[in-house]
Amino acid sequence: MQDSIRVGIAGLGTVGSGVAKILLSNGHLIQSRCSRNIELTAISSKSKSKKRGFPVEKFHWEENLINLARRDDIDIFVELIGGEGNPAKEAIEAALNNGKHVVTANKALMAKHGHQLAKLAENNGLSLKFEAAVAGGIPAIKTLTESLAGNKINRLMGVMNGTCNYILTRMENANLSYEKVFKEAKDLGYLEADPTLDVGGIDAGHKLAILSSIAFGTEIDFDSVYLQGIESITIQDIDQAKELGYRIKLLGVSQRTDNGLEQRMQPCLVPVNSPIGQLENAMNMVIYEGDNSGQITLSGAGAGEGPTASSVLSDIIDLARDNKVPTFGKPVTELIKAIPTSIPAQGAYYVRTKLKDSPGVLAKMASALGDHGISIDRMRQTQHDDVAAPVVIVTHKTLPETLGNALTAVAKTGVILEDPVVIRIEDIQ
Ligand code: HSE
């Protein structure tokens, strides 16, 4: 049997403690699976006295995580402190400059500095791995870099933020407002310290940018991800979508188009009977469309101690087995610059607004849409009162810009009483 591979963990929050606990509880099983012992040698976190559910005193304690990253008695530095910059970044650099492989769950840092850090790892003949950074317990990275390595990926999609999925499904199932469920999610501890990361779509956007890089062989380009959060989704739109056979999800889509790489993270209507439409609570789902594999759908818990620690362990076990895969699935020097598309793919749209209740208003709306080449698929009128005629329209496929121009033209006719709510409908089976 090979010598033990030695691990140091920086950050003993939920995930870090979870990794330590799995190493202690499943040590024999893991050893038999990789013919090697994985030994936790040293740890570091903010407070030494805090109870963490495993015997902290059994391991060397480092106050300073940079010192942990440089220790002679570790082979793998596991970064689980989070944050898109220092101290996580400098600790990872210290580890890579001192001959240690790195495992991280830090999507913000990978989305921002992943390319630079991967270059440093490769130049030093080391691995930088981050399975836990995307979609918690789902093997989203390994599936793409290994299982689907024989495929050209045509499109990838996913629900990658469990908190947003919880908020949207809870609003629907309990008929509650966004504000009420947001507060509930906060009380349950689901939200990141900065909630905008979740509800603003940023956290999910980081994950999408990471997966796009692997799928399309491009440098990570988070800045070009079109981002829209869920803050303005109302129970009214959730109900209307349901009446039409859809559910609203914070959906990421990334695909190569003739005009360049399209990456968007935005609320979308998806068919209620599609796998994504059925996704409940804080679950995540990732879908890959390979030219040979066809559609591959993975779902599971997107956060939490067990699922996320399981993904960290998967990276550690790969290193113990000496399973070398480049950080982004190909050597970092071969990644090409992403050329973001200026024109997103056409889509169908849901439009909800209130019109004046007078003769000919629907005709004016329909004719403004028609003048812009937009065909109406379905139209519903709801909860009519004396002055206002609420209307929901589902369009056939069009460009968002064209729809925007058409709605401006409708507004100019003076028939609109309320700014239209516009949500994309995504073509998903
Ligand atoms: N805040 C994230 C989510 C988990 O709700 O999915 C970590 O990325």
CSV table of C-alpha atoms and ligand atoms in Angstrom, one decimal:
chain,number,residue,atom,x,y,z
A,1,MET,CA,0.0,0.0,0.0
A,2,GLN,CA,1.1,3.5,-0.8
A,3,ASP,CA,2.0,6.0,2.0
A,4,SER,CA,-0.8,7.9,3.5
A,5,ILE,CA,-1.8,11.1,1.8
A,6,ARG,CA,-2.0,13.9,4.3
A,7,VAL,CA,-4.7,16.5,4.4
A,8,GLY,CA,-4.9,20.0,6.1
A,9,ILE,CA,-8.3,21.7,6.3
A,10,ALA,CA,-8.7,25.5,6.5
A,11,GLY,CA,-12.2,26.4,7.7
A,12,LEU,CA,-14.2,24.3,10.0
A,13,GLY,CA,-17.7,25.5,9.4
A,14,THR,CA,-20.4,23.2,8.3
A,15,VAL,CA,-18.5,21.8,5.3
A,16,GLY,CA,-15.0,21.6,6.9
A,17,SER,CA,-16.3,19.9,10.0
A,18,GLY,CA,-18.3,17.6,7.7
A,19,VAL,CA,-15.2,16.5,5.8
A,20,ALA,CA,-13.3,15.8,9.1
A,21,LYS,CA,-16.3,13.7,10.3
A,22,ILE,CA,-16.5,11.7,7.1
A,23,LEU,CA,-12.7,11.0,7.2
A,24,LEU,CA,-13.2,9.7,10.8
A,25,SER,CA,-16.4,7.7,10.2
A,26,ASN,CA,-15.7,6.3,6.7
A,27,GLY,CA,-11.9,6.1,6.9
A,28,HIS,CA,-11.7,2.4,6.4
A,29,LEU,CA,-14.1,2.3,3.6
A,30,ILE,CA,-12.3,5.1,1.8
A,31,GLN,CA,-8.9,3.5,2.4
A,32,SER,CA,-10.1,0.2,0.8
A,33,ARG,CA,-11.5,2.1,-2.1
A,34,CYS,CA,-8.3,4.0,-2.9
A,35,SER,CA,-5.8,1.5,-1.5
A,36,ARG,CA,-4.4,4.4,0.5
A,37,ASN,CA,-5.0,5.9,3.9
A,38,ILE,CA,-6.2,9.5,3.9
A,39,GLU,CA,-4.9,11.2,7.1
A,40,LEU,CA,-6.2,14.4,8.4
A,41,THR,CA,-3.1,16.0,10.0
A,42,ALA,CA,-3.8,19.7,10.6
A,43,ILE,CA,-6.7,22.1,10.8
A,44,SER,CA,-7.3,25.8,11.1
A,45,SER,CA,-10.3,27.9,11.8
A,46,LYS,CA,-11.4,31.1,13.5
A,47,SER,CA,-12.1,29.6,17.0
A,48,LYS,CA,-10.4,26.7,18.6
A,49,SER,CA,-12.9,26.4,21.4
A,50,LYS,CA,-16.0,26.0,19.3
A,51,LYS,CA,-17.7,22.6,19.4
A,52,ARG,CA,-17.5,21.1,15.9
A,53,GLY,CA,-18.8,17.5,16.3
A,54,PHE,CA,-15.4,15.9,16.0
A,55,PRO,CA,-12.4,15.7,18.3
A,56,VAL,CA,-10.5,18.8,17.2
A,57,GLU,CA,-7.8,18.2,19.8
A,58,LYS,CA,-6.6,15.1,17.8
A,59,PHE,CA,-5.1,17.3,15.0
A,60,HIS,CA,-2.4,19.9,14.8
A,61,TRP,CA,-4.1,23.3,15.2
A,62,GLU,CA,-2.8,26.3,13.1
A,63,GLU,CA,-3.9,29.8,14.0
A,64,ASN,CA,-2.7,31.0,10.7
A,65,LEU,CA,-4.1,29.4,7.5
A,66,ILE,CA,-1.0,30.4,5.4
A,67,ASN,CA,1.1,28.4,7.9
A,68,LEU,CA,-1.3,25.5,7.4
A,69,ALA,CA,-0.9,25.8,3.7
A,70,ARG,CA,2.9,25.5,4.0
A,71,ARG,CA,3.1,22.7,6.5
A,72,ASP,CA,5.6,19.9,5.7
A,73,ASP,CA,3.1,17.3,6.9
A,74,ILE,CA,0.3,18.0,4.5
A,75,ASP,CA,0.0,16.9,0.8
A,76,ILE,CA,-3.4,18.4,0.2
A,77,PHE,CA,-4.6,21.8,1.3
A,78,VAL,CA,-8.4,22.0,1.6
A,79,GLU,CA,-9.7,25.6,1.5
A,80,LEU,CA,-13.2,25.9,3.0
A,81,ILE,CA,-13.2,29.4,4.3
A,82,GLY,CA,-14.8,31.1,1.3
A,83,GLY,CA,-14.6,34.6,-0.1
A,84,GLU,CA,-13.6,35.6,-3.5
A,85,GLY,CA,-10.2,37.2,-2.5
A,86,ASN,CA,-7.8,37.0,0.4
A,87,PRO,CA,-7.1,35.3,2.7
A,88,ALA,CA,-8.5,32.3,0.7
A,89,LYS,CA,-6.6,33.2,-2.4
A,90,GLU,CA,-3.2,33.8,-0.8
A,91,ALA,CA,-3.6,30.6,1.2
A,92,ILE,CA,-4.2,28.6,-2.0
A,93,GLU,CA,-1.2,30.4,-3.7
A,94,ALA,CA,0.9,29.5,-0.7
A,95,ALA,CA,-0.1,25.9,-0.9
A,96,LEU,CA,0.5,25.7,-4.6
A,97,ASN,CA,3.9,27.4,-4.2
A,98,ASN,CA,4.8,24.8,-1.5
A,99,GLY,CA,4.0,21.7,-3.4
A,100,LYS,CA,0.5,21.0,-2.1
A,101,HIS,CA,-2.5,20.0,-4.1
A,102,VAL,CA,-5.5,22.2,-3.4
A,103,VAL,CA,-9.2,21.3,-3.0
A,104,THR,CA,-11.7,24.1,-2.6
A,105,ALA,CA,-15.4,24.6,-2.5
A,106,ASN,CA,-15.0,28.3,-3.2
A,107,LYS,CA,-17.1,29.2,-6.4
A,108,ALA,CA,-16.7,33.0,-6.1
A,109,LEU,CA,-12.9,32.6,-5.9
A,110,MET,CA,-12.8,30.1,-8.8
A,111,ALA,CA,-15.1,32.2,-10.9
A,112,LYS,CA,-12.8,35.2,-10.4
A,113,HIS,CA,-9.3,33.8,-10.1
A,114,GLY,CA,-9.7,30.2,-11.2
A,115,HIS,CA,-7.8,30.6,-14.4
A,116,GLN,CA,-4.8,32.2,-12.7
A,117,LEU,CA,-4.8,29.6,-9.9
A,118,ALA,CA,-5.1,26.7,-12.3
A,119,LYS,CA,-2.1,28.1,-14.2
A,120,LEU,CA,-0.1,28.2,-11.0
A,121,ALA,CA,-1.1,24.6,-10.2
A,122,GLU,CA,-0.2,23.3,-13.6
A,123,ASN,CA,3.1,25.1,-13.7
A,124,ASN,CA,4.0,23.5,-10.4
A,125,GLY,CA,2.7,20.0,-11.5
A,126,LEU,CA,-0.1,20.1,-8.9
A,127,SER,CA,-3.9,19.7,-9.0
A,128,LEU,CA,-6.5,22.3,-8.1
A,129,LYS,CA,-9.9,20.7,-7.7
A,130,PHE,CA,-13.3,22.2,-6.9
A,131,GLU,CA,-16.1,19.6,-7.2
A,132,ALA,CA,-17.9,21.1,-4.2
A,133,ALA,CA,-17.9,24.6,-5.7
A,134,VAL,CA,-20.8,23.8,-8.1
A,135,ALA,CA,-24.2,22.3,-7.0
A,136,GLY,CA,-23.2,20.8,-3.6
A,137,GLY,CA,-23.4,17.1,-3.7
A,138,ILE,CA,-24.0,16.7,-7.4
A,139,PRO,CA,-20.9,15.4,-9.3
A,140,ALA,CA,-21.3,18.3,-11.8
A,141,ILE,CA,-17.6,18.8,-12.5
A,142,LYS,CA,-16.5,15.2,-12.6
A,143,THR,CA,-19.3,14.3,-14.9
A,144,LEU,CA,-18.2,17.0,-17.3
A,145,THR,CA,-14.5,16.6,-17.1
A,146,GLU,CA,-14.4,12.8,-17.1
A,147,SER,CA,-17.7,11.0,-17.9
A,148,LEU,CA,-18.6,13.3,-20.8
A,149,ALA,CA,-15.0,14.0,-22.0
A,150,GLY,CA,-15.9,12.3,-25.3
A,151,ASN,CA,-18.6,14.7,-26.1
A,152,LYS,CA,-18.9,18.1,-27.7
A,153,ILE,CA,-21.3,19.9,-25.3
A,154,ASN,CA,-24.0,21.8,-27.1
A,155,ARG,CA,-25.8,23.3,-24.1
A,156,LEU,CA,-25.7,23.2,-20.4
A,157,MET,CA,-28.5,24.3,-18.0
A,158,GLY,CA,-29.3,24.2,-14.4
A,159,VAL,CA,-30.9,25.3,-11.2
A,160,MET,CA,-27.8,26.0,-9.2
A,161,ASN,CA,-28.9,27.9,-6.2
A,162,GLY,CA,-30.9,26.0,-3.6
A,163,THR,CA,-32.0,29.0,-1.7
A,164,CYS,CA,-33.7,30.6,-4.7
A,165,ASN,CA,-35.4,27.3,-5.6
A,166,TYR,CA,-36.6,27.0,-2.0
A,167,ILE,CA,-38.0,30.5,-2.1
A,168,LEU,CA,-39.8,30.0,-5.4
A,169,THR,CA,-41.3,26.6,-4.6
A,170,ARG,CA,-42.3,27.7,-1.1
A,171,MET,CA,-44.0,30.8,-2.5
A,172,GLU,CA,-46.0,28.6,-4.8
A,173,ASN,CA,-46.8,25.8,-2.4
A,174,ALA,CA,-47.8,28.0,0.6
A,175,ASN,CA,-49.1,30.9,-1.5
A,176,LEU,CA,-46.8,33.4,0.2
A,177,SER,CA,-45.2,36.6,-1.0
A,178,TYR,CA,-41.5,36.9,-1.8
A,179,GLU,CA,-40.9,39.1,1.2
A,180,LYS,CA,-42.5,36.6,3.6
A,181,VAL,CA,-40.5,33.6,2.2
A,182,PHE,CA,-37.3,35.6,2.0
A,183,LYS,CA,-37.6,36.2,5.8
A,184,GLU,CA,-38.4,32.5,6.4
A,185,ALA,CA,-35.3,31.5,4.4
A,186,LYS,CA,-33.2,33.9,6.4
A,187,ASP,CA,-34.5,32.5,9.7
A,188,LEU,CA,-33.7,29.0,8.5
A,189,GLY,CA,-30.1,30.1,7.8
A,190,TYR,CA,-30.4,29.3,4.1
A,191,LEU,CA,-29.2,32.7,2.9
A,192,GLU,CA,-25.5,33.6,2.4
A,193,ALA,CA,-24.2,36.4,4.7
A,194,ASP,CA,-24.8,38.7,1.7
A,195,PRO,CA,-28.2,37.6,0.5
A,196,THR,CA,-27.8,39.3,-2.9
A,197,LEU,CA,-25.3,36.5,-3.7
A,198,ASP,CA,-28.3,34.1,-3.6
A,199,VAL,CA,-31.4,36.1,-4.6
A,200,GLY,CA,-29.5,38.3,-7.1
A,201,GLY,CA,-28.3,35.3,-9.0
A,202,ILE,CA,-24.6,36.0,-8.4
A,203,ASP,CA,-23.8,32.7,-6.7
A,204,ALA,CA,-25.6,30.7,-9.4
A,205,GLY,CA,-23.9,32.9,-12.0
A,206,HIS,CA,-20.5,32.0,-10.6
A,207,LYS,CA,-21.3,28.3,-10.9
A,208,LEU,CA,-22.6,28.7,-14.5
A,209,ALA,CA,-19.4,30.5,-15.5
A,210,ILE,CA,-17.3,27.7,-14.1
A,211,LEU,CA,-19.3,25.0,-15.9
A,212,SER,CA,-19.2,27.0,-19.2
A,213,SER,CA,-15.4,27.1,-19.1
A,214,ILE,CA,-15.2,23.3,-18.8
A,215,ALA,CA,-18.0,22.6,-21.3
A,216,PHE,CA,-16.8,25.0,-24.0
A,217,GLY,CA,-13.0,25.1,-23.3
A,218,THR,CA,-13.0,28.8,-22.7
A,219,GLU,CA,-11.5,30.9,-20.0
A,220,ILE,CA,-14.0,31.7,-17.2
A,221,ASP,CA,-16.0,34.8,-18.2
A,222,PHE,CA,-18.3,35.6,-15.2
A,223,ASP,CA,-18.5,39.3,-16.3
A,224,SER,CA,-20.4,38.3,-19.4
A,225,VAL,CA,-23.0,36.2,-17.6
A,226,TYR,CA,-26.4,38.0,-18.1
A,227,LEU,CA,-27.6,38.1,-14.5
A,228,GLN,CA,-31.1,38.7,-13.2
A,229,GLY,CA,-32.2,37.7,-9.7
A,230,ILE,CA,-35.6,36.6,-8.3
A,231,GLU,CA,-36.3,39.6,-6.2
A,232,SER,CA,-39.1,40.9,-8.4
A,233,ILE,CA,-40.9,37.6,-8.9
A,234,THR,CA,-44.4,37.8,-7.4
A,235,ILE,CA,-46.9,35.2,-6.3
A,236,GLN,CA,-49.2,36.6,-9.1
A,237,ASP,CA,-46.7,35.6,-11.8
A,238,ILE,CA,-46.1,32.2,-10.1
A,239,ASP,CA,-49.9,31.6,-10.2
A,240,GLN,CA,-50.3,32.8,-13.8
A,241,ALA,CA,-47.3,30.6,-14.9
A,242,LYS,CA,-49.0,27.6,-13.2
A,243,GLU,CA,-52.3,28.3,-15.0
A,244,LEU,CA,-50.3,28.2,-18.3
A,245,GLY,CA,-48.5,24.9,-17.4
A,246,TYR,CA,-45.2,26.4,-16.2
A,247,ARG,CA,-43.2,27.0,-13.1
A,248,ILE,CA,-40.7,29.8,-12.5
A,249,LYS,CA,-37.1,28.8,-11.8
A,250,LEU,CA,-33.8,30.7,-11.5
A,251,LEU,CA,-32.3,28.9,-14.5
A,252,GLY,CA,-28.8,29.1,-15.9
A,253,VAL,CA,-28.3,28.4,-19.6
A,254,SER,CA,-25.0,28.4,-21.4
A,255,GLN,CA,-24.6,27.6,-25.1
A,256,ARG,CA,-22.4,28.2,-28.1
A,257,THR,CA,-24.2,30.3,-30.7
A,258,ASP,CA,-23.1,31.5,-34.1
A,259,ASN,CA,-22.5,34.9,-32.5
A,260,GLY,CA,-20.4,33.6,-29.5
A,261,LEU,CA,-20.9,32.2,-26.1
A,262,GLU,CA,-24.3,32.9,-24.5
A,263,GLN,CA,-24.4,32.7,-20.7
A,264,ARG,CA,-27.5,33.7,-18.7
A,265,MET,CA,-28.8,33.2,-15.2
A,266,GLN,CA,-32.4,34.5,-15.0
A,267,PRO,CA,-35.9,33.6,-13.8
A,268,CYS,CA,-37.5,31.5,-16.6
A,269,LEU,CA,-40.7,29.7,-17.1
A,270,VAL,CA,-40.2,26.0,-17.6
A,271,PRO,CA,-42.8,23.3,-18.3
A,272,VAL,CA,-44.2,22.0,-15.1
A,273,ASN,CA,-43.7,18.4,-16.2
A,274,SER,CA,-40.0,18.8,-17.1
A,275,PRO,CA,-37.5,17.5,-14.6
A,276,ILE,CA,-36.5,21.1,-13.8
A,277,GLY,CA,-40.1,22.0,-13.4
A,278,GLN,CA,-40.5,19.3,-10.8
A,279,LEU,CA,-37.5,20.3,-8.8
A,280,GLU,CA,-38.7,21.2,-5.2
A,281,ASN,CA,-37.2,23.0,-2.3
A,282,ALA,CA,-33.5,23.6,-2.0
A,283,MET,CA,-32.6,20.9,-4.6
A,284,ASN,CA,-30.2,21.6,-7.5
A,285,MET,CA,-30.3,20.2,-11.0
A,286,VAL,CA,-27.6,20.3,-13.8
A,287,ILE,CA,-28.4,19.2,-17.4
A,288,TYR,CA,-25.7,18.6,-20.0
A,289,GLU,CA,-26.5,18.0,-23.7
A,290,GLY,CA,-23.6,16.1,-25.3
A,291,ASP,CA,-23.5,15.4,-29.0
A,292,ASN,CA,-23.1,11.6,-28.3
A,293,SER,CA,-24.5,11.2,-24.7
A,294,GLY,CA,-27.7,13.1,-25.4
A,295,GLN,CA,-29.3,14.8,-22.4
A,296,ILE,CA,-27.8,14.0,-19.0
A,297,THR,CA,-29.7,15.2,-16.0
A,298,LEU,CA,-28.2,15.2,-12.5
A,299,SER,CA,-30.0,16.3,-9.4
A,300,GLY,CA,-29.4,16.4,-5.7
A,301,ALA,CA,-28.8,18.7,-2.7
A,302,GLY,CA,-27.1,21.9,-3.7
A,303,ALA,CA,-25.8,22.7,-0.2
A,304,GLY,CA,-25.5,21.3,3.3
A,305,GLU,CA,-22.9,19.4,5.4
A,306,GLY,CA,-23.2,15.9,4.0
A,307,PRO,CA,-23.6,16.7,0.3
A,308,THR,CA,-21.0,19.3,0.1
A,309,ALA,CA,-18.5,17.4,2.2
A,310,SER,CA,-19.1,14.4,0.0
A,311,SER,CA,-17.9,16.4,-3.1
A,312,VAL,CA,-14.8,17.6,-1.2
A,313,LEU,CA,-14.1,14.0,-0.4
A,314,SER,CA,-14.5,13.0,-4.0
A,315,ASP,CA,-11.6,15.4,-4.9
A,316,ILE,CA,-9.4,14.2,-2.1
A,317,ILE,CA,-10.0,10.6,-3.1
A,318,ASP,CA,-9.1,11.4,-6.7
A,319,LEU,CA,-5.8,12.9,-5.5
A,320,ALA,CA,-5.2,9.8,-3.3
A,321,ARG,CA,-5.8,7.6,-6.3
A,322,ASP,CA,-3.4,9.8,-8.4
A,323,ASN,CA,-6.3,10.4,-10.9
A,324,LYS,CA,-4.9,13.5,-12.7
A,325,VAL,CA,-7.4,15.6,-14.6
A,326,PRO,CA,-6.6,19.2,-15.6
A,327,THR,CA,-8.5,21.8,-13.6
A,328,PHE,CA,-10.9,22.8,-16.4
A,329,GLY,CA,-10.8,19.5,-18.2
A,330,LYS,CA,-7.9,20.5,-20.5
A,331,PRO,CA,-4.6,22.2,-19.9
A,332,VAL,CA,-5.2,25.8,-18.9
A,333,THR,CA,-2.9,27.1,-21.7
A,334,GLU,CA,-5.3,25.5,-24.2
A,335,LEU,CA,-8.4,27.4,-22.9
A,336,ILE,CA,-9.5,30.0,-25.4
A,337,LYS,CA,-10.8,33.5,-24.6
A,338,ALA,CA,-14.6,33.4,-24.5
A,339,ILE,CA,-16.3,35.6,-27.1
A,340,PRO,CA,-19.6,36.6,-25.5
A,341,THR,CA,-22.5,36.9,-27.9
A,342,SER,CA,-24.2,40.2,-28.2
A,343,ILE,CA,-27.4,38.6,-29.4
A,344,PRO,CA,-29.0,36.0,-27.1
A,345,ALA,CA,-30.9,33.1,-28.7
A,346,GLN,CA,-34.5,33.8,-29.5
A,347,GLY,CA,-37.0,32.7,-26.9
A,348,ALA,CA,-40.7,32.7,-26.2
A,349,TYR,CA,-41.8,35.2,-23.5
A,350,TYR,CA,-44.4,35.6,-20.8
A,351,VAL,CA,-45.7,39.1,-20.6
A,352,ARG,CA,-48.1,40.3,-17.9
A,353,THR,CA,-49.5,43.8,-17.7
A,354,LYS,CA,-52.7,45.8,-17.1
A,355,LEU,CA,-54.5,47.5,-19.9
A,356,LYS,CA,-57.1,50.2,-19.8
A,357,ASP,CA,-60.5,48.6,-19.9
A,358,SER,CA,-61.8,50.3,-23.1
A,359,PRO,CA,-62.7,49.1,-26.6
A,360,GLY,CA,-59.8,48.3,-28.9
A,361,VAL,CA,-57.0,48.1,-26.3
A,362,LEU,CA,-56.2,44.4,-26.9
A,363,ALA,CA,-56.1,45.1,-30.6
A,364,LYS,CA,-53.6,47.9,-30.1
A,365,MET,CA,-51.4,45.6,-28.1
A,366,ALA,CA,-51.6,42.8,-30.6
A,367,SER,CA,-51.0,45.1,-33.5
A,368,ALA,CA,-47.9,46.7,-31.8
A,369,LEU,CA,-46.5,43.2,-31.3
A,370,GLY,CA,-47.4,42.2,-34.8
A,371,ASP,CA,-45.7,45.3,-36.2
A,372,HIS,CA,-42.5,44.1,-34.6
A,373,GLY,CA,-42.9,40.6,-36.1
A,374,ILE,CA,-44.0,39.1,-32.8
A,375,SER,CA,-46.6,36.4,-33.0
A,376,ILE,CA,-48.9,35.7,-30.0
A,377,ASP,CA,-49.2,32.1,-28.9
A,378,ARG,CA,-51.7,32.5,-26.1
A,379,MET,CA,-53.5,35.3,-24.4
A,380,ARG,CA,-55.4,35.3,-21.1
A,381,GLN,CA,-57.4,38.0,-19.3
A,382,THR,CA,-57.8,37.7,-15.6
A,383,GLN,CA,-59.5,39.4,-12.6
A,384,HIS,CA,-61.1,42.0,-14.8
A,385,ASP,CA,-62.4,45.1,-13.0
A,386,ASP,CA,-64.1,48.3,-14.1
A,387,VAL,CA,-61.0,50.3,-15.1
A,388,ALA,CA,-58.3,47.7,-15.7
A,389,ALA,CA,-58.0,44.6,-17.8
A,390,PRO,CA,-55.1,42.4,-16.6
A,391,VAL,CA,-53.7,40.5,-19.5
A,392,VAL,CA,-51.1,37.7,-19.8
A,393,ILE,CA,-49.6,37.0,-23.2
A,394,VAL,CA,-47.3,34.1,-24.3
A,395,THR,CA,-45.4,35.1,-27.4
A,396,HIS,CA,-43.8,32.8,-30.0
A,397,LYS,CA,-40.0,33.0,-30.2
A,398,THR,CA,-38.5,36.4,-30.6
A,399,LEU,CA,-35.4,38.4,-29.5
A,400,PRO,CA,-35.7,40.1,-26.1
A,401,GLU,CA,-34.7,43.4,-27.7
A,402,THR,CA,-37.5,43.2,-30.3
A,403,LEU,CA,-40.0,42.4,-27.5
A,404,GLY,CA,-38.7,45.4,-25.5
A,405,ASN,CA,-39.1,47.7,-28.6
A,406,ALA,CA,-42.6,46.3,-29.2
A,407,LEU,CA,-43.6,46.9,-25.5
A,408,THR,CA,-42.3,50.5,-25.7
A,409,ALA,CA,-44.5,51.0,-28.8
A,410,VAL,CA,-47.5,49.6,-26.9
A,411,ALA,CA,-46.8,52.0,-24.0
A,412,LYS,CA,-46.8,54.9,-26.4
A,413,THR,CA,-50.4,54.1,-27.4
A,414,GLY,CA,-51.4,55.0,-23.9
A,415,VAL,CA,-53.2,51.7,-23.1
A,416,ILE,CA,-50.8,50.3,-20.5
A,417,LEU,CA,-51.6,50.9,-16.8
A,418,GLU,CA,-48.8,48.9,-15.3
A,419,ASP,CA,-45.2,48.3,-16.4
A,420,PRO,CA,-45.2,44.8,-18.1
A,421,VAL,CA,-43.5,41.9,-16.3
A,422,VAL,CA,-41.5,40.0,-18.9
A,423,ILE,CA,-40.1,36.5,-18.2
A,424,ARG,CA,-38.4,34.2,-20.7
A,425,ILE,CA,-39.8,30.8,-21.4
A,426,GLU,CA,-37.1,28.2,-21.8
A,427,ASP,CA,-37.4,25.4,-24.2
A,428,ILE,CA,-36.7,22.4,-22.0
A,429,GLN,CA,-38.1,18.8,-22.2
B,1,HSE,N1,-26.1,29.6,-1.2
B,1,HSE,C1,-26.0,28.4,-2.1
B,1,HSE,C2,-27.4,27.9,-2.4
B,1,HSE,C3,-25.2,27.3,-1.5
B,1,HSE,O1,-28.3,28.3,-1.8
B,1,HSE,O2,-27.4,27.0,-3.3
B,1,HSE,C4,-23.8,27.4,-1.7
B,1,HSE,O3,-23.4,27.7,-3.0
